[in-house]
Amino acid sequence: MQTRWPGALEGTTMGSASKYRRAVADGGHGAVADGGHGAGRWRRAGRWRRAALAALVTGAVVLPLSAAVRPDIPAPAPASLAPLSAATLDEAYAANRANAAEASRLAAAHHDRSRAATDRQLASPTRHLLHFDGRGSGRVTEVLGDLARADRIAVLVPGSDTGLDTYGRFHAAASALHRRLALQAPAGTRTAVVAWLGYETPGTVSTTVTTTGRAEQAAPHLRALVADLRATVGEGPRVSLLCHSYGSVVCGRCAAGLDVDDIALVGSPGTGADTAAALHTRARVWAARGGGDWVENVPHLDLDLFGTTVGFGTDPVSPAFGARVFTAGDGGHSDYFRPGSTSLTNLARIVLGETKAVTHD
């Protein structure tokens, strides 16, 4: 059984959450009330915890996971486009919609009705696609709002288990943010949201979700997107990265020198950096975690094991990291963009530059 709301950026199974919890049980902190037996229990629990973490880490690197391989779905190569600018936006939108329409036809001929339906929706005249690639798990970058005239732009970076087959929930999160921005924006302020599914996200239960490999592959593409946005809108508008879960690892990998104003990390297992200062960004760095988010129990480690970096370092909501920690309410891992939530309200304030209005625990 899965627990998620329809607009979640990332699906999380109850099984995977419980595995994380078991792997990082509290290490005996509850044993201190047991009199003379407390210290022994604490040591035994500590040894168990270290053994569990070692098994988790080693398994993530050296043990293969068996999973059903989804058959390849035929789709055209991405459209060949002129360099992005305000003058070429409409041309890019039209070309990518045509590409999505062709991908839908090929998926239908391949008897994949679900993928065909997703591609067909993206080909609608109302959709604004900066990029579309229907091959494999799929890539899409979609704009909500008038990008060319926007004063405030939010870029959503998703976490694991996000692809064309689950794009609906990512789009719902972007839509919820776009509506919230419209409600909160001062009169005359124009906003846009960019839903960036520009990389192959890891599976929630996979060998890739505990390492930085996918983030390192994704980072150049996110950098390229920000450069395209600046070429389109100029230096005046504020650009914010809103990075969910593993997406915060991606943001951490490309933060240095990136031309953005704010980076917000929500439900983050870490960024790969020990501190916000180590991201080497001029942007304000924010972090939040909901009271019901299981990611709190993920080990905040950073190990070099067999030549592979496992784990993502310091907890972004800890004082040691040094981010601006804001209130996210009591929601779970998939609730940060839930309509009406405290986290969504604060994220909108960050995008709008209303930093004094952001609430803190």
Coordinates of N, CA and C in Angstrom, one line a residue, residues 1 3 33 36 57 61-62 79 81 85 124 147 165 176 185 191 198 211 224 228-229 263 278-279 281 284 286 328 348:
M1 N 0.8 -1.2 0.0 CA 0.0 0.0 0.0 C 0.9 1.2 0.0
T3 N 1.3 5.4 0.5 CA 0.7 6.6 1.1 C 1.2 7.8 0.5
A33 N 16.5 5.3 31.3 CA 15.7 5.2 32.5 C 15.7 3.8 33.2
G36 N 20.8 0.6 36.3 CA 22.1 0.1 36.0 C 22.2 -0.6 34.6
V57 N 24.3 0.4 4.0 CA 25.2 1.1 3.2 C 25.9 0.1 2.2
V61 N 25.5 -0.4 -2.2 CA 26.6 -0.3 -3.2 C 26.8 -1.6 -3.9
V62 N 26.8 -2.7 -3.2 CA 27.3 -3.9 -3.8 C 26.3 -5.0 -4.1
A79 N 12.7 17.4 -29.9 CA 12.7 18.4 -31.0 C 13.9 19.2 -31.1
L81 N 15.6 22.6 -31.4 CA 15.1 23.9 -31.2 C 16.2 25.0 -31.3
S85 N 14.9 31.9 -25.9 CA 14.8 33.3 -25.6 C 13.3 33.7 -25.5
S124 N -1.6 18.9 -25.3 CA -2.7 19.8 -25.3 C -2.2 21.3 -25.6
L147 N 6.0 32.9 -18.6 CA 7.4 33.0 -18.2 C 8.1 34.3 -18.7
D165 N 5.5 8.4 -16.2 CA 4.4 7.5 -15.7 C 3.8 8.0 -14.4
A176 N -0.4 23.5 -7.7 CA -0.8 24.0 -6.3 C 0.1 25.2 -6.0
A185 N 0.6 36.8 -4.2 CA 1.5 37.8 -4.9 C 0.9 39.2 -4.7
T191 N 3.9 35.9 -11.8 CA 4.7 34.7 -11.3 C 4.6 33.6 -12.4
G198 N 14.0 16.9 -15.4 CA 15.0 16.9 -16.4 C 16.1 15.9 -16.1
T211 N 23.0 7.2 -3.2 CA 24.3 7.7 -3.7 C 24.1 9.0 -4.5
A224 N 21.9 24.2 -17.0 CA 21.5 24.6 -18.3 C 20.1 25.3 -18.3
D228 N 19.1 29.0 -19.4 CA 18.0 29.3 -20.4 C 17.0 30.2 -19.8
L229 N 16.7 30.1 -18.6 CA 15.7 31.0 -18.0 C 16.2 32.4 -18.0
I263 N 17.3 29.0 -2.5 CA 17.3 27.5 -2.7 C 16.6 27.0 -1.5
A278 N 29.1 25.6 2.5 CA 29.9 24.7 1.6 C 29.2 24.6 0.2
L279 N 28.0 25.0 0.1 CA 27.3 25.0 -1.2 C 27.9 26.1 -2.2
T281 N 27.1 29.2 -2.7 CA 26.0 29.9 -3.5 C 25.8 31.3 -2.8
R284 N 20.1 32.6 -0.8 CA 19.6 32.2 0.5 C 19.3 30.8 0.5
W286 N 17.3 27.7 2.4 CA 16.3 27.5 3.3 C 16.1 25.9 3.5
A328 N 7.1 23.8 8.4 CA 6.5 23.0 7.4 C 5.2 22.3 7.9
A348 N 5.7 29.7 -1.0 CA 5.3 30.9 -1.8 C 5.9 32.2 -1.3

